[in-house]
Structures are given as C-alpha cells and as structure tokens.
mmCIF file of C-alpha atoms and ligand atoms in Angstrom:
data_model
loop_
_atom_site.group_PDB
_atom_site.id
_atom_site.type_symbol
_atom_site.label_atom_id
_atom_site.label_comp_id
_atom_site.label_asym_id
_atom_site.label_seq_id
_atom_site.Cartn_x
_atom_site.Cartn_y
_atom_site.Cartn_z
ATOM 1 C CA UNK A 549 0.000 0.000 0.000
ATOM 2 C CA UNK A 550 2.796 2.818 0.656
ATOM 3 C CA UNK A 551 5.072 1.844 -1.739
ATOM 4 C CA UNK A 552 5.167 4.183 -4.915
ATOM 5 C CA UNK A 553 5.248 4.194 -8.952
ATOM 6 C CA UNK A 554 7.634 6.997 -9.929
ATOM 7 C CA UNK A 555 7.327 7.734 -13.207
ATOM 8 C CA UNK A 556 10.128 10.939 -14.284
ATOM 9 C CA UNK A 557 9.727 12.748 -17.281
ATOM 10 C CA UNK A 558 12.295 14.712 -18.932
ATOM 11 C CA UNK A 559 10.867 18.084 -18.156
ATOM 12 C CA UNK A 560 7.435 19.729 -16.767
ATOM 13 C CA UNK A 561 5.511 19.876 -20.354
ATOM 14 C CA UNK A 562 6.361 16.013 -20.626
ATOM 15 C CA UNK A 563 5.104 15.513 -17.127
ATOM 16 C CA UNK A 564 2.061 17.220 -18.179
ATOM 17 C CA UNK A 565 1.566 15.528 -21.505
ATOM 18 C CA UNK A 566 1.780 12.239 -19.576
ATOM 19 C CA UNK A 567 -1.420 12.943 -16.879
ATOM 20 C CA UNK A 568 -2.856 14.672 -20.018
ATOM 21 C CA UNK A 569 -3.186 11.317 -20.838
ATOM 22 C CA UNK A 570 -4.297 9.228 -18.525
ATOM 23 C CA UNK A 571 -6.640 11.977 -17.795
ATOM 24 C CA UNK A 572 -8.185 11.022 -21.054
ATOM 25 C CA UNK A 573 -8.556 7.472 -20.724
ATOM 26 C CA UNK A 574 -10.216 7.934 -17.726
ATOM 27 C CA UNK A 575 -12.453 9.843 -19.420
ATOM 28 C CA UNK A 576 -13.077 7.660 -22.049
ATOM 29 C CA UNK A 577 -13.918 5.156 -19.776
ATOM 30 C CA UNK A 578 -15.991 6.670 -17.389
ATOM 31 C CA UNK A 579 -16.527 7.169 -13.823
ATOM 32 C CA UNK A 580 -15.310 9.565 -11.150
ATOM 33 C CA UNK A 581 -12.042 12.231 -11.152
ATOM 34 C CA UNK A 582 -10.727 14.142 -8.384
ATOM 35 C CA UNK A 583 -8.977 17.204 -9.674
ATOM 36 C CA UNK A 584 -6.390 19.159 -7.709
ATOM 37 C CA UNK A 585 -5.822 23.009 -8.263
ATOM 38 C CA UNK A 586 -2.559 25.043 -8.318
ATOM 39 C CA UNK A 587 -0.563 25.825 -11.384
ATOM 40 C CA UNK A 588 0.860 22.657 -12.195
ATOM 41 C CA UNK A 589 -1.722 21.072 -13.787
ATOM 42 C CA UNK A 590 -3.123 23.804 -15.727
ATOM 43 C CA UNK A 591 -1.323 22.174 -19.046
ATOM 44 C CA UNK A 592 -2.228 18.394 -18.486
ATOM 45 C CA UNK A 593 -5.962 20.183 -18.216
ATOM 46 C CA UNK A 594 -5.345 22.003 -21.366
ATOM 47 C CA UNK A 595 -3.788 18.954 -23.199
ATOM 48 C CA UNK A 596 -6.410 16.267 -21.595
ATOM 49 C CA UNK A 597 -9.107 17.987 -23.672
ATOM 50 C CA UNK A 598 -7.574 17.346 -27.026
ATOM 51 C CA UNK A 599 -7.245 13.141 -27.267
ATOM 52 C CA UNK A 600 -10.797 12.910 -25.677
ATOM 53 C CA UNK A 601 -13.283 15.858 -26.076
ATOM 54 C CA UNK A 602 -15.809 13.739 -25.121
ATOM 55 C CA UNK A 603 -16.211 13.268 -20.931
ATOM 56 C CA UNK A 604 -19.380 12.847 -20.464
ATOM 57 C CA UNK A 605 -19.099 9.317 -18.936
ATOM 58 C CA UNK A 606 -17.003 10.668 -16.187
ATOM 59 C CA UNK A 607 -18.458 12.639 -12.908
ATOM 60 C CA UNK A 608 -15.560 15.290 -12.263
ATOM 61 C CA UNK A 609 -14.999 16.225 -8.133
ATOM 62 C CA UNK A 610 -12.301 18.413 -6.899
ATOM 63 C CA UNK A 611 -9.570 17.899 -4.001
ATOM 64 C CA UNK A 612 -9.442 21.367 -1.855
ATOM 65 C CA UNK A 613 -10.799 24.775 -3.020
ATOM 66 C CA UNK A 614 -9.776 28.422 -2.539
ATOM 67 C CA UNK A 615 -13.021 30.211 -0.173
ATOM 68 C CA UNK A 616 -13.565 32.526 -3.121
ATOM 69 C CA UNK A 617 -16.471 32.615 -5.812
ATOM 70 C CA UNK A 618 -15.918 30.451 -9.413
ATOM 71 C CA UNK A 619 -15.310 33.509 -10.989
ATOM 72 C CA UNK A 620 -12.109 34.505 -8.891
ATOM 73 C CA UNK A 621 -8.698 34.386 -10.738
ATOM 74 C CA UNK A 622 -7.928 32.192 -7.461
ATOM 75 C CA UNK A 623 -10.791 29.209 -7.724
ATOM 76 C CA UNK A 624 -9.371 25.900 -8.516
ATOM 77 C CA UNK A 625 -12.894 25.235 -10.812
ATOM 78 C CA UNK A 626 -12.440 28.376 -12.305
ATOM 79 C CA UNK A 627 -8.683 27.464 -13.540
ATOM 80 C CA UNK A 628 -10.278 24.049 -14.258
ATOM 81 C CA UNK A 629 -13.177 25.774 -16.275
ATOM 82 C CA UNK A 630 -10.849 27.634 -18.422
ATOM 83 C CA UNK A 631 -8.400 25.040 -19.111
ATOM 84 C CA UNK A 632 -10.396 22.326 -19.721
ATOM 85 C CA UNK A 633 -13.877 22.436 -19.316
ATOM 86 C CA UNK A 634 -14.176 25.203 -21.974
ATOM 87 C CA UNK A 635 -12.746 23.282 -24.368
ATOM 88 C CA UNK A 636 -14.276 20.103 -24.133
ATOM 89 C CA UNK A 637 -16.910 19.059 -27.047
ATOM 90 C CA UNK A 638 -19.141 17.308 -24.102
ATOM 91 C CA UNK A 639 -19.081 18.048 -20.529
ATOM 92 C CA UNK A 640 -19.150 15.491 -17.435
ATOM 93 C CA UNK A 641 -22.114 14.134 -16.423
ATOM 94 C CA UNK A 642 -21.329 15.713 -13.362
ATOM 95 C CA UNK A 643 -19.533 18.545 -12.312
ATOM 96 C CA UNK A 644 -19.494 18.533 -8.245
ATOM 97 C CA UNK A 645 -17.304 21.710 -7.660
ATOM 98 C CA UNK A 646 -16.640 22.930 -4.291
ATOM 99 C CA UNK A 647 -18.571 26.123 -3.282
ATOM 100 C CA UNK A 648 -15.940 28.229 -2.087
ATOM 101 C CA UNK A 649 -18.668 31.092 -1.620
ATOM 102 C CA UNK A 650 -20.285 29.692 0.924
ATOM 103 C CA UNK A 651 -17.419 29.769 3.699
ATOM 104 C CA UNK A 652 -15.170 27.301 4.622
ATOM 105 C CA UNK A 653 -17.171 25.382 7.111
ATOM 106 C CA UNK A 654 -20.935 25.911 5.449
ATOM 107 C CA UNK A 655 -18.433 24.684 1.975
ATOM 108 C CA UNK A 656 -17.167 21.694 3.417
ATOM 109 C CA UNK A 657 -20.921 20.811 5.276
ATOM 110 C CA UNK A 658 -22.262 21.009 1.562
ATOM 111 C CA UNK A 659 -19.375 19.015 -0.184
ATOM 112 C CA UNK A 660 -19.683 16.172 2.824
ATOM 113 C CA UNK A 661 -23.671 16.182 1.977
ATOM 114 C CA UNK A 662 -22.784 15.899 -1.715
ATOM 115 C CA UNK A 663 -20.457 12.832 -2.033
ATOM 116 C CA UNK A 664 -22.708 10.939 0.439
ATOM 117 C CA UNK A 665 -23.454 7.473 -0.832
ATOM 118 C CA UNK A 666 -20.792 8.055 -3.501
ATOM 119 C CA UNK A 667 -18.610 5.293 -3.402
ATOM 120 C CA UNK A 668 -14.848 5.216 -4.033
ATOM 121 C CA UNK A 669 -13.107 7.351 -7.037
ATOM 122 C CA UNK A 670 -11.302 6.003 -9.562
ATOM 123 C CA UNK A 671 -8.734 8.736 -10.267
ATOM 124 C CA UNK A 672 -7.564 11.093 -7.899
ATOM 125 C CA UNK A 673 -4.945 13.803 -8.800
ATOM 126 C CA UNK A 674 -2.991 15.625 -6.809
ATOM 127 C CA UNK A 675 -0.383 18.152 -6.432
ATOM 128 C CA UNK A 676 2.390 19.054 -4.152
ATOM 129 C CA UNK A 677 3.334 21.878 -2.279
ATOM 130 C CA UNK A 678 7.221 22.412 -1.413
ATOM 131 C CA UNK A 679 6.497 22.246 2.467
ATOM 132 C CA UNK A 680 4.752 18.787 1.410
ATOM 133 C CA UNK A 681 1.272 20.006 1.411
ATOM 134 C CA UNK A 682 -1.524 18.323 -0.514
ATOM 135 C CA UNK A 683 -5.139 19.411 -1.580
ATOM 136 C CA UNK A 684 -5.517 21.763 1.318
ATOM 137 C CA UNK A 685 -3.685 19.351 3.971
ATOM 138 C CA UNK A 686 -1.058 21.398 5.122
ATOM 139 C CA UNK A 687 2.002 20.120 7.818
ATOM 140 C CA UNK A 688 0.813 19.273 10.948
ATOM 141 C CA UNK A 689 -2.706 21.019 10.986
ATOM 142 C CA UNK A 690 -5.321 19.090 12.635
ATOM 143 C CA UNK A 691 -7.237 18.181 9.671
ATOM 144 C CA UNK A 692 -5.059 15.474 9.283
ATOM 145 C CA UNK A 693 -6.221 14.005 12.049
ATOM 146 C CA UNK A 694 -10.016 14.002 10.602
ATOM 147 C CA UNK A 695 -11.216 10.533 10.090
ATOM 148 C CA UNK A 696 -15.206 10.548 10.546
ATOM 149 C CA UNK A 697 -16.146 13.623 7.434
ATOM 150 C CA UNK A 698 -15.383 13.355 4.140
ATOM 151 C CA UNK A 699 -14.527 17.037 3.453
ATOM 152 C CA UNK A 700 -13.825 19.848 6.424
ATOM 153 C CA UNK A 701 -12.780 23.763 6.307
ATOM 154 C CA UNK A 702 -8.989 24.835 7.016
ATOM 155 C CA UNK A 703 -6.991 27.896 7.158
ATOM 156 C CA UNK A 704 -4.545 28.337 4.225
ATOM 157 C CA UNK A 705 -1.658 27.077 5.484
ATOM 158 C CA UNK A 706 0.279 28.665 2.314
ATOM 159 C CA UNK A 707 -0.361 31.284 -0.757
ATOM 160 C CA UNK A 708 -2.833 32.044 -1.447
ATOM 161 C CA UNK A 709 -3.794 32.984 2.004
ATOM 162 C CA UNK A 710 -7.786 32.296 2.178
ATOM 163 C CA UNK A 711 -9.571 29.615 3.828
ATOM 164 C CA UNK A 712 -9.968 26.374 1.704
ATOM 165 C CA UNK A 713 -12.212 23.495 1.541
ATOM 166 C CA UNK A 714 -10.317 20.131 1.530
ATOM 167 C CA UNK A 715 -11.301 16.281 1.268
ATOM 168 C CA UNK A 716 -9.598 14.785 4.450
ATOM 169 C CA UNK A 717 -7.043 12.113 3.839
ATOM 170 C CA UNK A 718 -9.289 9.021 3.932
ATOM 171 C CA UNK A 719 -11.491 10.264 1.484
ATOM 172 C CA UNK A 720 -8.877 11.385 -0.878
ATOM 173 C CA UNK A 721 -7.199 7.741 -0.572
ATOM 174 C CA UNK A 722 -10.680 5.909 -1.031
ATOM 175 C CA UNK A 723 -9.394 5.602 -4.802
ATOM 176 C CA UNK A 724 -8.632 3.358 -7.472
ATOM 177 C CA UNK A 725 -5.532 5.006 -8.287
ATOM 178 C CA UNK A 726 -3.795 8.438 -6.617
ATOM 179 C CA UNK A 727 -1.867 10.216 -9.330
ATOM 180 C CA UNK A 728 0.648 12.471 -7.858
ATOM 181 C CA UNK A 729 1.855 15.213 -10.907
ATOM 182 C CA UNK A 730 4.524 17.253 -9.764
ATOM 183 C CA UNK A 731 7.562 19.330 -11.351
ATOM 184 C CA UNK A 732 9.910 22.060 -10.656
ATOM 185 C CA UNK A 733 13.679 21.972 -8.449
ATOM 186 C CA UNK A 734 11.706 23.672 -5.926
ATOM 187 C CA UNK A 735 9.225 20.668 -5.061
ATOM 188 C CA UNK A 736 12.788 18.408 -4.734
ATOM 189 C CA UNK A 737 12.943 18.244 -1.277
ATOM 190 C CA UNK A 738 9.176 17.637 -0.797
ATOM 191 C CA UNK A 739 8.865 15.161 -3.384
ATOM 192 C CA UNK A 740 11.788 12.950 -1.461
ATOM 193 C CA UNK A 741 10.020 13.349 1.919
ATOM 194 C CA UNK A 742 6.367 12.665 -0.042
ATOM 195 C CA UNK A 743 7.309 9.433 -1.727
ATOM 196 C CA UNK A 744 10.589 7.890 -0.714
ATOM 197 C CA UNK A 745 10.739 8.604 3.609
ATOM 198 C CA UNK A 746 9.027 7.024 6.322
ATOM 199 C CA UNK A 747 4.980 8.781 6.691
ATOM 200 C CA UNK A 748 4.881 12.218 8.865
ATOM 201 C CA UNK A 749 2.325 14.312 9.562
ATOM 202 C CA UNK A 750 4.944 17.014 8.891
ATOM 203 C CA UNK A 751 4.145 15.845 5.190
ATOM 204 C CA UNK A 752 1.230 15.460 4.461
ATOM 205 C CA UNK A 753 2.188 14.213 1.077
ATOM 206 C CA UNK A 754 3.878 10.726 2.864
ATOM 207 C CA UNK A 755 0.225 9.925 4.356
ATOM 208 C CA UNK A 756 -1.548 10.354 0.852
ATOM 209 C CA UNK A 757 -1.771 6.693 -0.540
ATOM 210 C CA UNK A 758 -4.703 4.975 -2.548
ATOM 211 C CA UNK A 759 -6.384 2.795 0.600
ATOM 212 C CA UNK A 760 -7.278 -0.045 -1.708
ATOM 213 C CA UNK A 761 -5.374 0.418 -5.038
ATOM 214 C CA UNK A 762 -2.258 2.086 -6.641
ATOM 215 C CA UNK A 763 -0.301 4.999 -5.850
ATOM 216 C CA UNK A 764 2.061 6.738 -8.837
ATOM 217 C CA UNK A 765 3.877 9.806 -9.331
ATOM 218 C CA UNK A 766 4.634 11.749 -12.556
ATOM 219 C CA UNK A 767 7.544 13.890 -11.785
ATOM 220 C CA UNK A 768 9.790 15.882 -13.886
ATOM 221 C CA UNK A 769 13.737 15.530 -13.740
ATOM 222 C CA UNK A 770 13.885 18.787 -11.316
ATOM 223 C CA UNK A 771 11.421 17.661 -8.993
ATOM 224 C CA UNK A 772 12.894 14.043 -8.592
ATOM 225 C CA UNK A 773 15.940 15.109 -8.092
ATOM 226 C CA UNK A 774 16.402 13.967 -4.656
ATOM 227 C CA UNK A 775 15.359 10.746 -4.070
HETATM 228 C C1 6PG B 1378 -4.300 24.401 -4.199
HETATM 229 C C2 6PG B 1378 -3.960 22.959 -4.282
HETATM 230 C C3 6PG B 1378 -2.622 22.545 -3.777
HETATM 231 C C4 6PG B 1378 -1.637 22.455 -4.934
HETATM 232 C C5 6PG B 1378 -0.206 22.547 -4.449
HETATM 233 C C6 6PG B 1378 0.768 22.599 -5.587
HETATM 234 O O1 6PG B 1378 -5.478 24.717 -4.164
HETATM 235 O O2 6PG B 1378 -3.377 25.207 -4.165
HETATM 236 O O3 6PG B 1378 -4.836 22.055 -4.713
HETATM 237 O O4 6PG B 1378 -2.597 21.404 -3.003
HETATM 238 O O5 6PG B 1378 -1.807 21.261 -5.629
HETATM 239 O O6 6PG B 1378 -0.100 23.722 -3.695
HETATM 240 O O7 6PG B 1378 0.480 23.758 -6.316
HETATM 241 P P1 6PG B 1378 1.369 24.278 -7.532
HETATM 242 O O8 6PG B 1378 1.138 23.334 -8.637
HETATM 243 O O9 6PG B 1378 0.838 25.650 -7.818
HETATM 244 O O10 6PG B 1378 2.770 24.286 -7.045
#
C-alpha cells in the first residue's frame, strides 16, 4: 500500500503531456475524477481535452478549493473551467465543484452532503506543495487528524492565504488510483520526503496513498531530483 510508482519525465511539459493522458482514458472510460488546483496542472488540463473531447461518462470532483467565488482568478474550478472544461466538445455528467462562496465550514458541510453514498473514485490527482502540502492538507494542521467527514474547512496554510475546503485524507485515498503530478527543483525536497521517507504528519504528502489500489507519481527531472 505505501510503496510508490515513480514515473520521471524529462521536463514539466512532458510531465504534463503524460497525466494529459491518462486523464483522457479515464475519461473515455468513465466514472469519477478528483482534480487538484494550483498551477501545475493547468497544461495536463489544457492537453487532456484534445485526445478525448468527449467526458461525459465521467463525474468530475475536486480535491481542496480556494473560499472565493468560481469567478475569482484564485478558484481551482475556475482554472479548471478555463483550461479544460471550456474546451471540451461534451461536458461530465457531473460537475461537483466545491462552493468556495459559501465559507469554509458551510463549503465543506455542503461538499460532505454531496459525495454521500458516492462510493470510491477512480482517479484522484494531486499536487504538491514544497512544504509537502496536498489538496488543502497542510504540515501538521489538525485536519489530518479528521477521520469521521469526508470534506472539512482549514486555514490556508500557504499562498494564497484564504480559507480552503479540503477532502480529508481518507477520502482522498478511497481511490482506485492516486496520481501524484509534480515538477519544478523547488518541489525536490518535498517530493523525497512525499514518496521515498518514512509517513509524517509534517508531510502530508507521505500519508496520501490509494487505501485499496495504486499509488504513482509523474515527476519531472527537477522535482525528482532527490530521491
Ligand atoms: C491548491 C492545491 C494545492 C496544490 C499545491 C501545488 O489549491 O493550491 O490544490 O494542493 O496542488 O499547492 O500547487 P502548484 O502546482 O501551484 O505548485
């Protein structure tokens, strides 16, 4: 269960290309995504689109969210909108974003109510801060620690600093597969600590491991440079 496929592409745009495509397949063959935000994975969302326009067998569900409205230049839909959901020929069946407007706690009351008697993804993607943070899990906050709600508010515990709306950690590894894209010489030292070191709640990357199912990591050269 914790051990790790490391895939490392030779630079970010590969890395990209690479969830790009498994993105698709997934989409091709239907049922539930978790999407991460940040500015990693704007490209894989802007090259997922072109070898399958067609998602509507998929439901699409997202990891954390900024406390901001869709509109915001900050809202991890809205970057998701713009990269890939405007360019798709035909949209998920269903498109369960996070309602950042509402608050963090009223959010995360509304996400919990919404993925109730959904079962387990089968794709979950997510990103990695450099202090190790993932969706909006940051080190040694006590969301971690959250075992009995699927989603729950949090303070930013990095840029941008608003409030967030994150899955906890058991919900994000009830998956199929956890997909891990990461790139960039900054992300080294977290990548090594995330994948390749004994679990910490200092990272929350090390704890973030499909329950039932497989755990990979598309890196790129920079990023895996340390382990
Ligand atoms: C967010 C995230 C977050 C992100 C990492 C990496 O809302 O910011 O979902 O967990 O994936 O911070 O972000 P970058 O790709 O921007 O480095």
């Amino acid at each position: 269960m914790r051990s790790v496929d490391i895939v490392v592409a030779a630079d970010a745009d590969e890395a990209a290309r690479l969830v790009a495509e498994r993105l698709a397949e997934q989409a091709r063959a239907g049922g539930s995504i978790v999407l991460t935000g940040g500015s990693t994975p704007r490209l894989a969302y802007e090259v997922a689109a072109r070898p399958e326009p067609d998602w509507h067998r998929v439901s699409l569900w997202w990891g954390d969210e900024r406390c901001v409205p869709p509109d915001d230049a900050r809202s991890n839909y809205g970057m998701t909108k713009a990269a890939l959901l405007d360019r798709l020929e035909r949209q998920p069946a269903a498109i369960h974003r996070m309602q950042g407007e509402l608050g963090r706690d009223a959010g995360a009351d509304e996400y919990e109510r919404e993925l109730a008697g959904a079962g387990a993804f089968d794709l979950v993607l997510l990103g990695l801060g450099p202090d190790g943070h993932v969706a909006s899990l940051f080190p040694n906050f006590p969301t971690l620690d959250v075992t009995d709600r699927d989603a729950v508010g949090s303070e930013a515990g990095h840029e941008p600093f608003i409030d967030r709306i994150t899955l906890t950690l058991p919900r994000l590894c009830a998956t199929r597969e956890l997909l891990f894209l990461v790139a960039g010489e900054d992300k080294a030292d977290a990548v090594a600590r995330a994948l390749a070191a004994e679990p910490s709640r200092e990272t929350p990357g090390s704890l973030a491991r499909a329950a039932d199912g497989t755990t990979r990591a598309i890196l790129d050269r920079a990023a895996a440079a340390r382990l």
